[in-house]
Short mmCIF file of C-alpha atoms and ligand atoms in Angstrom, two decimals:
data_model
loop_
_atom_site.label_atom_id
_atom_site.label_comp_id
_atom_site.label_asym_id
_atom_site.label_seq_id
_atom_site.Cartn_x
_atom_site.Cartn_y
_atom_site.Cartn_z
CA MET A 4 13.43 -32.97 -9.79
CA SER A 5 11.56 -30.13 -8.00
CA LEU A 6 9.62 -30.74 -4.62
CA THR A 7 6.39 -32.10 -4.95
CA GLU A 8 3.27 -30.70 -3.74
CA ASP A 9 3.14 -32.72 -0.75
CA GLU A 10 6.49 -32.13 -0.23
CA LEU A 11 6.19 -28.80 -0.17
CA ARG A 12 3.37 -28.55 2.11
CA ALA A 13 4.99 -30.91 4.52
CA ALA A 14 8.45 -28.15 3.81
CA ILE A 15 6.16 -25.00 4.73
CA ALA A 16 4.17 -26.79 8.14
CA ARG A 17 8.33 -27.66 9.27
CA GLU A 18 9.44 -24.16 8.61
CA LEU A 19 6.07 -22.00 10.42
CA PRO A 20 7.31 -22.03 13.52
CA GLY A 21 10.77 -20.49 12.95
CA VAL A 22 9.28 -17.95 10.50
CA ARG A 23 6.84 -17.02 13.03
CA ALA A 24 9.51 -16.38 15.46
CA ASP A 25 11.48 -14.52 13.10
CA LEU A 26 8.22 -12.37 12.03
CA GLU A 27 7.91 -11.41 16.02
CA ARG A 28 11.54 -10.41 15.97
CA LEU A 29 11.22 -8.30 12.99
CA VAL A 30 8.02 -6.67 14.47
CA ARG A 31 10.16 -5.35 17.56
CA ILE A 32 11.91 -3.25 15.62
CA PRO A 33 9.98 0.38 14.84
CA GLY A 34 11.72 0.91 11.61
CA ILE A 35 9.83 3.86 10.90
CA ALA A 36 11.18 6.20 7.59
CA PHE A 37 9.02 9.02 8.88
CA ASP A 38 10.71 12.27 9.48
CA GLY A 39 10.97 12.71 13.14
CA PHE A 40 11.34 9.40 14.14
CA ASP A 41 14.55 7.39 15.20
CA HIS A 42 15.99 6.07 12.09
CA SER A 43 18.42 3.66 13.36
CA HIS A 44 15.92 1.60 13.78
CA VAL A 45 15.20 1.32 10.28
CA GLU A 46 19.04 0.62 9.82
CA ARG A 47 18.64 -2.08 12.27
CA SER A 48 15.59 -3.37 10.44
CA ALA A 49 18.01 -3.69 7.19
CA GLU A 50 20.01 -5.49 8.91
CA ALA A 51 17.60 -8.28 10.53
CA VAL A 52 16.39 -8.64 6.94
CA ALA A 53 19.63 -8.96 4.94
CA GLU A 54 20.44 -11.67 8.14
CA LEU A 55 17.84 -13.88 7.20
CA LEU A 56 18.20 -13.63 3.47
CA ARG A 57 22.18 -14.48 4.35
CA GLY A 58 20.11 -17.32 6.03
CA CYS A 59 18.74 -18.83 3.04
CA GLY A 60 21.84 -18.74 1.20
CA LEU A 61 21.53 -15.63 -0.88
CA GLU A 62 24.29 -12.95 -1.77
CA VAL A 63 22.86 -10.08 0.25
CA GLN A 64 23.58 -6.63 0.35
CA ILE A 65 22.09 -3.15 1.82
CA VAL A 66 21.67 -0.52 -0.65
CA ARG A 67 20.43 3.10 -0.67
CA ALA A 68 20.25 5.90 -3.28
CA GLY A 69 21.22 9.35 -1.77
CA ALA A 70 19.53 9.85 1.79
CA GLY A 71 17.21 7.55 1.13
CA HIS A 72 16.70 4.11 3.52
CA PRO A 73 18.45 0.84 3.33
CA ALA A 74 16.76 -1.35 1.35
CA VAL A 75 18.43 -4.96 0.90
CA ILE A 76 18.64 -7.04 -2.17
CA GLY A 77 19.58 -10.54 -1.85
CA ARG A 78 20.27 -12.92 -4.95
CA ARG A 79 20.93 -16.51 -6.26
CA PRO A 80 21.29 -17.35 -9.63
CA ALA A 81 18.67 -19.51 -11.48
CA PRO A 82 19.54 -23.36 -12.38
CA PRO A 83 20.69 -23.36 -16.03
CA GLY A 84 17.44 -22.55 -18.24
CA ALA A 85 15.41 -21.91 -15.21
CA PRO A 86 13.67 -18.07 -15.25
CA THR A 87 14.44 -15.52 -12.28
CA VAL A 88 11.70 -14.21 -9.84
CA LEU A 89 11.93 -10.90 -8.52
CA LEU A 90 10.14 -11.08 -4.75
CA TYR A 91 9.64 -7.39 -3.08
CA ALA A 92 8.35 -6.36 0.16
CA HIS A 93 8.97 -3.48 2.59
CA HIS A 94 10.59 -3.79 6.04
CA ASP A 95 9.47 0.03 6.94
CA VAL A 96 6.50 0.43 8.94
CA GLN A 97 3.80 2.76 9.47
CA PRO A 98 4.13 5.01 12.67
CA ALA A 99 1.91 3.59 15.36
CA GLY A 100 0.00 6.35 15.99
CA ASP A 101 -1.61 7.41 19.62
CA PRO A 102 -0.67 4.09 21.53
CA ALA A 103 -3.56 4.43 23.92
CA LEU A 104 -5.77 3.09 20.91
CA TRP A 105 -4.06 -0.32 20.94
CA THR A 106 -4.81 -3.23 22.86
CA SER A 107 -1.25 -4.00 23.18
CA ASP A 108 1.91 -2.73 23.01
CA PRO A 109 2.14 -2.05 19.23
CA PHE A 110 6.46 -3.22 18.78
CA GLU A 111 5.57 -6.10 21.17
CA PRO A 112 3.78 -8.82 19.06
CA VAL A 113 0.97 -10.88 20.78
CA GLU A 114 -1.29 -13.52 19.40
CA ARG A 115 -4.93 -13.47 20.16
CA ASP A 116 -7.90 -15.22 18.63
CA GLY A 117 -5.74 -16.65 15.72
CA ARG A 118 -3.99 -13.23 14.60
CA LEU A 119 -0.77 -12.10 15.39
CA TYR A 120 -1.17 -8.49 16.57
CA GLY A 121 1.59 -5.73 16.27
CA ARG A 122 3.24 -2.71 13.70
CA GLY A 123 3.79 -4.26 10.57
CA ALA A 124 2.94 -8.03 11.73
CA ALA A 125 1.24 -7.72 8.29
CA ASP A 126 2.21 -4.62 6.45
CA ASP A 127 4.96 -5.35 5.42
CA LYS A 128 7.01 -7.61 7.81
CA ALA A 129 4.64 -10.38 7.01
CA GLY A 130 5.42 -10.29 2.99
CA VAL A 131 8.94 -10.33 3.90
CA MET A 132 8.61 -13.44 5.84
CA ALA A 133 6.23 -14.78 3.32
CA HIS A 134 9.11 -14.64 0.86
CA VAL A 135 11.68 -16.57 3.43
CA ALA A 136 9.23 -19.47 4.09
CA ALA A 137 9.32 -20.10 0.31
CA LEU A 138 12.71 -20.26 0.09
CA ARG A 139 13.53 -22.26 3.25
CA ALA A 140 10.88 -24.52 2.19
CA PHE A 141 13.03 -25.31 -0.72
CA GLY A 142 16.48 -25.26 0.88
CA ASP A 143 19.17 -26.26 -1.89
CA GLU A 144 16.53 -27.42 -3.88
CA LEU A 145 15.51 -23.72 -5.23
CA PRO A 146 13.92 -24.48 -9.07
CA VAL A 147 14.29 -20.82 -10.15
CA GLY A 148 16.79 -17.77 -9.64
CA VAL A 149 15.50 -15.19 -7.34
CA VAL A 150 15.95 -11.57 -6.30
CA LEU A 151 14.90 -10.37 -3.40
CA PHE A 152 14.25 -6.80 -3.03
CA ILE A 153 12.99 -5.13 0.48
CA GLU A 154 12.45 -1.53 0.41
CA GLY A 155 12.96 0.58 3.64
CA GLU A 156 10.66 3.43 2.60
CA GLU A 157 7.60 2.10 1.18
CA GLU A 158 5.34 3.73 3.79
CA TYR A 159 7.16 7.01 3.61
CA GLY A 160 6.56 7.49 -0.13
CA SER A 161 9.50 5.20 -1.88
CA ASP A 162 11.11 8.41 -2.72
CA SER A 163 14.42 6.99 -3.96
CA LEU A 164 13.06 3.82 -5.36
CA ASP A 165 13.64 4.80 -8.77
CA GLU A 166 16.82 5.60 -8.61
CA LEU A 167 17.70 2.51 -6.28
CA VAL A 168 15.63 0.14 -9.13
CA GLN A 169 17.54 2.22 -12.07
CA THR A 170 21.11 1.86 -10.44
CA HIS A 171 20.82 -2.02 -9.82
CA LYS A 172 18.99 -2.69 -12.74
CA GLU A 173 21.04 -5.75 -13.99
CA LEU A 174 20.98 -7.37 -10.66
CA LEU A 175 16.76 -6.72 -10.90
CA ARG A 176 16.75 -8.69 -14.01
CA SER A 177 13.70 -10.70 -13.93
CA ASP A 178 11.11 -12.94 -15.83
CA VAL A 179 8.43 -12.41 -12.82
CA ILE A 180 8.01 -9.94 -10.01
CA VAL A 181 6.05 -11.04 -7.23
CA ILE A 182 5.25 -7.54 -5.12
CA ALA A 183 3.82 -9.27 -1.81
CA ASP A 184 1.98 -5.73 -0.39
CA SER A 185 -1.19 -6.30 -0.88
CA GLY A 186 -3.80 -8.45 0.33
CA ASN A 187 -6.55 -11.06 -0.41
CA TRP A 188 -9.99 -10.77 -0.91
CA ASP A 189 -11.65 -12.57 2.23
CA ILE A 190 -10.66 -15.01 4.63
CA GLY A 191 -10.56 -18.23 2.82
CA VAL A 192 -10.83 -16.39 -0.50
CA PRO A 193 -7.44 -15.28 -1.98
CA ALA A 194 -6.82 -12.56 -4.49
CA LEU A 195 -4.43 -11.45 -7.27
CA THR A 196 -4.34 -7.46 -7.02
CA THR A 197 -4.73 -6.12 -11.07
CA SER A 198 -5.85 -2.74 -10.49
CA LEU A 199 -4.98 -0.11 -8.34
CA ARG A 200 -5.58 3.70 -7.87
CA GLY A 201 -3.59 6.76 -8.22
CA LEU A 202 -2.65 9.43 -6.28
CA VAL A 203 -2.55 13.30 -5.76
CA ASN A 204 -1.87 15.23 -2.69
CA CYS A 205 -2.30 18.57 -3.08
CA PHE A 206 -2.61 22.11 -0.95
CA VAL A 207 -5.24 24.75 -1.56
CA GLU A 208 -4.84 28.06 0.09
CA VAL A 209 -7.33 30.89 -0.08
CA SER A 210 -6.88 34.46 1.68
CA THR A 211 -9.35 37.25 1.81
CA LEU A 212 -7.56 40.21 4.38
CA GLU A 213 -4.24 41.41 4.80
CA ASN A 214 -4.37 40.55 8.46
CA ALA A 215 -7.34 39.34 10.36
CA VAL A 216 -9.35 41.89 11.56
CA HIS A 217 -12.55 42.48 14.16
CA SER A 218 -15.68 40.01 13.39
CA GLY A 219 -17.83 42.85 14.55
CA MET A 220 -16.27 46.13 13.21
CA PHE A 221 -15.82 44.18 9.60
CA GLY A 222 -17.96 41.14 9.84
CA GLY A 223 -20.87 41.45 7.32
CA PRO A 224 -19.35 42.95 3.95
CA VAL A 225 -15.93 41.17 4.41
CA PRO A 226 -15.47 37.44 3.87
CA ASP A 227 -13.38 35.46 6.25
CA ALA A 228 -11.51 32.87 4.47
CA LEU A 229 -12.65 29.75 6.48
CA THR A 230 -15.60 30.49 4.85
CA VAL A 231 -14.09 30.30 1.92
CA LEU A 232 -12.74 27.51 1.87
CA SER A 233 -15.68 25.65 3.01
CA ARG A 234 -17.57 26.77 -0.18
CA LEU A 235 -14.99 26.07 -2.35
CA ILE A 236 -14.12 22.56 -0.51
CA SER A 237 -18.12 22.05 -1.02
CA THR A 238 -17.83 22.18 -4.83
CA LEU A 239 -15.67 19.22 -4.82
CA HIS A 240 -18.69 17.00 -4.37
CA ASP A 241 -22.47 16.98 -5.94
CA GLU A 242 -25.01 16.87 -3.96
CA ASP A 243 -25.01 12.65 -3.74
CA GLY A 244 -21.25 12.78 -2.78
CA GLU A 245 -20.54 11.68 -6.63
CA VAL A 246 -16.94 13.92 -7.33
CA ALA A 247 -17.65 16.75 -9.25
CA VAL A 248 -14.33 17.95 -10.85
CA ASP A 249 -14.31 17.97 -14.61
CA GLY A 250 -11.21 15.86 -16.09
CA LEU A 251 -11.20 13.21 -13.81
CA ILE A 252 -11.78 9.42 -15.77
CA GLY A 253 -13.59 6.61 -14.23
CA ARG A 254 -15.14 3.92 -15.22
CA GLU A 255 -16.93 0.36 -13.76
CA GLY A 256 -16.29 -3.21 -14.18
CA ALA A 257 -15.39 -4.55 -11.14
CA THR A 258 -16.29 -8.58 -10.94
CA VAL A 259 -17.04 -8.92 -7.40
CA ASP A 260 -19.40 -6.67 -5.10
CA TYR A 261 -18.21 -5.44 -1.64
CA PRO A 262 -21.22 -5.74 0.44
CA GLU A 263 -22.51 -2.60 1.83
CA ASP A 264 -22.88 -4.03 5.28
CA ARG A 265 -19.28 -5.72 5.32
CA LEU A 266 -17.76 -2.21 4.13
CA ARG A 267 -19.42 -0.32 6.69
CA HIS A 268 -18.31 -3.01 9.50
CA GLU A 269 -14.88 -2.68 8.33
CA ALA A 270 -14.91 1.31 7.57
CA GLY A 271 -16.79 1.78 11.22
CA VAL A 272 -19.42 4.41 9.48
CA LEU A 273 -21.43 5.52 11.83
CA ASP A 274 -25.41 4.70 11.90
CA GLY A 275 -27.15 6.72 9.52
CA VAL A 276 -24.40 8.52 7.97
CA LYS A 277 -24.87 7.57 3.97
CA LEU A 278 -22.48 6.12 1.66
CA LEU A 279 -21.07 8.38 -1.15
CA GLY A 280 -21.69 8.35 -5.01
CA SER A 281 -23.19 5.56 -6.83
CA GLY A 282 -22.81 2.12 -8.66
CA ARG A 283 -21.31 -1.34 -7.12
CA LEU A 284 -19.15 -0.21 -4.18
CA THR A 285 -16.20 -2.42 -5.65
CA ASP A 286 -16.40 0.38 -8.52
CA ARG A 287 -16.40 3.65 -5.92
CA ILE A 288 -13.54 2.58 -4.42
CA TRP A 289 -11.15 0.50 -7.32
CA THR A 290 -11.96 2.47 -10.68
CA LYS A 291 -13.51 5.50 -9.78
CA PRO A 292 -11.88 9.07 -8.43
CA SER A 293 -12.32 10.09 -4.93
CA ILE A 294 -11.80 13.38 -3.14
CA ALA A 295 -11.25 13.55 0.57
CA VAL A 296 -9.95 16.87 2.90
CA LEU A 297 -7.09 15.22 4.94
CA GLY A 298 -6.28 18.47 7.12
CA ILE A 299 -7.09 22.62 7.75
CA ASP A 300 -5.00 25.04 8.85
CA ALA A 301 -7.05 27.53 10.75
CA PRO A 302 -7.06 28.76 14.55
CA ARG A 303 -8.14 26.22 17.06
CA THR A 304 -11.47 26.92 18.48
CA SER A 305 -9.93 26.89 21.88
CA GLU A 306 -7.71 30.05 20.53
CA ALA A 307 -9.91 31.63 18.12
CA ALA A 308 -10.43 35.40 18.97
CA ASN A 309 -13.49 37.13 17.63
CA ALA A 310 -11.53 38.10 14.16
CA LEU A 311 -12.06 37.33 10.66
CA VAL A 312 -9.49 34.58 9.53
CA PRO A 313 -7.54 36.23 6.54
CA LYS A 314 -5.94 32.57 5.19
CA ALA A 315 -6.87 29.31 5.47
CA LYS A 316 -5.14 26.31 3.68
CA ALA A 317 -6.59 22.42 3.52
CA LYS A 318 -4.97 19.59 1.96
CA LEU A 319 -6.90 17.74 -0.54
CA SER A 320 -5.95 14.17 -1.29
CA VAL A 321 -6.94 12.69 -4.77
CA ARG A 322 -7.38 8.96 -5.59
CA LEU A 323 -6.96 8.24 -9.36
CA ALA A 324 -9.24 5.71 -11.14
CA PRO A 325 -6.56 3.22 -13.62
CA GLY A 326 -6.35 5.16 -16.91
CA ASP A 327 -6.01 8.38 -15.69
CA ASP A 328 -2.82 10.28 -14.92
CA ALA A 329 -1.50 12.11 -12.36
CA VAL A 330 -0.25 15.30 -14.14
CA SER A 331 -3.54 15.75 -15.82
CA ALA A 332 -5.48 15.18 -12.87
CA TYR A 333 -3.76 17.64 -11.08
CA ALA A 334 -4.12 19.76 -13.60
CA ALA A 335 -8.11 19.20 -13.75
CA VAL A 336 -8.07 19.55 -9.69
CA ARG A 337 -6.19 22.70 -9.90
CA ALA A 338 -8.70 24.10 -12.39
CA HIS A 339 -11.39 23.47 -10.95
CA LEU A 340 -10.10 25.14 -7.51
CA GLU A 341 -9.54 28.54 -9.59
CA LYS A 342 -12.47 28.24 -11.04
CA TYR A 343 -15.17 27.78 -8.33
CA VAL A 344 -13.36 29.73 -5.43
CA PRO A 345 -16.09 32.35 -4.48
CA TRP A 346 -16.26 35.98 -3.98
CA GLY A 347 -12.75 36.90 -5.75
CA ALA A 348 -11.01 35.80 -3.04
CA HIS A 349 -7.23 34.68 -3.48
CA VAL A 350 -6.51 30.98 -4.31
CA GLU A 351 -3.24 29.07 -4.38
CA VAL A 352 -2.90 25.42 -5.54
CA THR A 353 0.14 23.50 -4.78
CA LEU A 354 1.10 19.85 -5.48
CA GLU A 355 2.47 17.80 -2.78
CA SER A 356 3.32 14.05 -4.33
CA GLY A 357 1.78 12.08 -7.11
CA GLY A 358 1.68 8.67 -8.08
CA ALA A 359 0.43 7.14 -11.03
CA PRO A 360 -2.25 4.35 -11.10
CA CYS A 361 -2.12 1.14 -12.61
CA VAL A 362 -3.89 -1.54 -14.42
CA ILE A 363 -2.21 -4.79 -14.76
CA ASP A 364 -2.93 -7.51 -17.61
CA ALA A 365 -3.38 -10.69 -15.91
CA THR A 366 -3.03 -13.27 -18.49
CA GLY A 367 -0.36 -15.51 -19.54
CA PRO A 368 1.39 -18.46 -18.59
CA ALA A 369 3.06 -16.60 -15.20
CA PHE A 370 -0.77 -15.36 -13.87
CA ASP A 371 -1.87 -19.24 -14.94
CA ALA A 372 1.25 -20.46 -12.25
CA ALA A 373 0.35 -18.39 -9.55
CA ARG A 374 -3.91 -18.91 -10.06
CA ALA A 375 -2.80 -22.53 -9.78
CA ALA A 376 -0.70 -21.86 -6.74
CA PHE A 377 -3.07 -20.00 -4.87
CA THR A 378 -6.05 -22.68 -5.67
CA THR A 379 -4.33 -25.34 -4.04
CA ALA A 380 -3.08 -23.70 -0.93
CA TRP A 381 -6.44 -22.70 -0.54
CA ASP A 382 -7.92 -25.91 -0.96
CA GLY A 383 -9.98 -25.35 -4.42
CA VAL A 384 -10.76 -21.80 -3.91
CA ALA A 385 -9.58 -19.88 -6.77
CA PRO A 386 -8.35 -16.13 -6.59
CA VAL A 387 -10.48 -13.33 -7.49
CA ASP A 388 -8.92 -10.52 -9.61
CA MET A 389 -9.23 -7.67 -7.33
CA GLY A 390 -8.86 -3.85 -7.32
CA VAL A 391 -7.34 -2.12 -4.43
CA GLY A 392 -8.58 1.64 -3.64
CA GLY A 393 -5.02 2.18 -2.54
CA SER A 394 -1.68 2.91 -4.13
CA ILE A 395 1.75 1.48 -4.93
CA PRO A 396 3.37 3.68 -7.01
CA PHE A 397 6.12 2.05 -7.99
CA ILE A 398 4.67 -0.92 -9.79
CA ALA A 399 4.40 1.83 -12.55
CA THR A 400 8.39 1.79 -12.07
CA PHE A 401 8.50 -2.01 -12.28
CA GLN A 402 6.40 -1.83 -15.40
CA GLU A 403 8.58 0.67 -17.54
CA LEU A 404 11.94 -0.95 -16.45
CA PHE A 405 10.72 -4.37 -16.92
CA PRO A 406 7.96 -4.36 -19.75
CA GLN A 407 8.56 -8.37 -20.13
CA ALA A 408 8.04 -9.25 -17.02
CA ALA A 409 4.92 -10.56 -15.31
CA ILE A 410 4.27 -8.70 -12.44
CA LEU A 411 2.18 -10.54 -9.53
CA VAL A 412 0.53 -8.23 -6.73
CA THR A 413 -0.20 -10.77 -3.91
CA GLY A 414 0.09 -10.07 0.09
CA VAL A 415 -0.80 -11.55 2.97
CA GLU A 416 -3.71 -8.71 4.37
CA ASP A 417 -7.09 -9.52 4.74
CA PRO A 418 -9.91 -7.57 5.30
CA TYR A 419 -9.67 -7.29 9.50
CA ALA A 420 -5.78 -6.77 9.03
CA GLY A 421 -6.09 -2.81 9.95
CA ALA A 422 -2.73 -2.01 8.08
CA HIS A 423 -1.84 1.39 9.15
CA GLY A 424 -4.11 1.80 12.23
CA PRO A 425 -4.29 0.99 15.40
CA ASP A 426 -4.25 -2.99 16.08
CA GLU A 427 -3.10 -4.30 12.98
CA SER A 428 -2.84 -7.86 12.47
CA LEU A 429 -2.34 -11.17 10.31
CA HIS A 430 -4.61 -14.10 10.41
CA LEU A 431 -2.12 -16.85 11.27
CA GLY A 432 -4.12 -19.48 9.38
CA GLU A 433 -4.42 -16.94 6.25
CA PHE A 434 -0.39 -16.64 6.73
CA ALA A 435 0.42 -20.09 5.88
CA ARG A 436 -1.98 -20.29 3.13
CA VAL A 437 0.13 -17.80 1.55
CA CYS A 438 3.62 -19.15 2.37
CA LEU A 439 2.35 -22.26 0.67
CA ALA A 440 1.14 -20.37 -2.25
CA GLU A 441 4.37 -18.87 -2.62
CA ALA A 442 5.98 -21.75 -2.78
CA LEU A 443 3.95 -23.54 -5.19
CA LEU A 444 4.13 -20.29 -7.46
CA LEU A 445 8.32 -20.97 -7.61
CA ARG A 446 7.34 -24.63 -8.31
CA ASN A 447 4.89 -23.72 -11.11
CA VAL A 448 7.15 -20.68 -12.57
CA ALA A 449 10.00 -23.05 -13.13
CA GLU A 450 8.20 -26.15 -14.60
CA LEU A 451 6.55 -23.42 -16.94
CA GLU A 452 9.90 -22.50 -18.52
CA ARG A 453 10.79 -26.02 -19.19
ZN1 ZN B 502 2.67 -1.86 2.60
#
């Protein structure tokens, strides 16, 4: 009854040009949910997505929680006895950053060497379009029920997502959840993402003086806050760059390795700069904690007077290994900073935001169905189980709310996608496979339940 593999291949090939055109249309809408940007574009972006979903025969509504940004929910009920699949992606994008760093206009999609360049071309407007492609391929013969949930503030921290998901719980109820916001292992090698690190962002502020004072008259016995802050920050790692905060959890266990030269190339590490920590690079990125300093509030060098700085503040970003939790990790970091602040300086630690790490038990029929679909779409190459160093905190929300559902974390990115950076791009050949894989996945899931 359902479409055969060959029919789905043909259908995806038929739909791809239209899908590409709609993807380009979405990329031209700079829907950025961050403060200080024109949020009318996020509204336009939600409208455009709603229109696409209506075109797939879904019943569509634009929803929001409080002052949150608009998400789009589209539904089509399951045929009798068939399961329902929730398809997640987000329509908002990261700010483009310095336009001078882009080869072409971030909001005018351009193809170069088989890649489509533009902000959101990969993260995550191609995720939206992969869902649309699969639905269009089936047309009226969709063998499962679907709920599309296209969020509008993922890049800005998904602040209202919990409330949205709670409010629309019945609408979103499903047997399988596909979160298309991650990526594949390499060009030609698909992946299922099965672990994600959590995140604690916090501020540490140190102070030594009531006011700035003359560095000649008082320098020597009187400590300045920037020297204090520098010494304190240096205690966060040991000599080899291993995180030195007691109480943070980490482990080893990746099944694939990340070649050092590939990581150096992808990250753009300068010659001679050493990598931190020890053990497999995949473990260091996926299942061990990391700490980075994101910014420091201090006088600019061009404006710095000959004065001892009374106060200095840093923003720290702590990535948490799967198995850790944000509350105890923040407590550990805070205790470390309070313990190691030198010279009796005053220290104040405050939390900005925290998100839970996540591990997915990727076994069972839905995962078998997904692996079979991916292997077919990649012409016999089976997907690897992949960790991700970054976070998608709301996966934990879905896990709590729908404990019976299998959660498949997929995506369109490859290692060269440059999400969040300049020259973000989508590999169009891989995108075609992603679309086919999703159509095959829906078919496999439908057959599984019968
Ligand atoms: Zn994303």
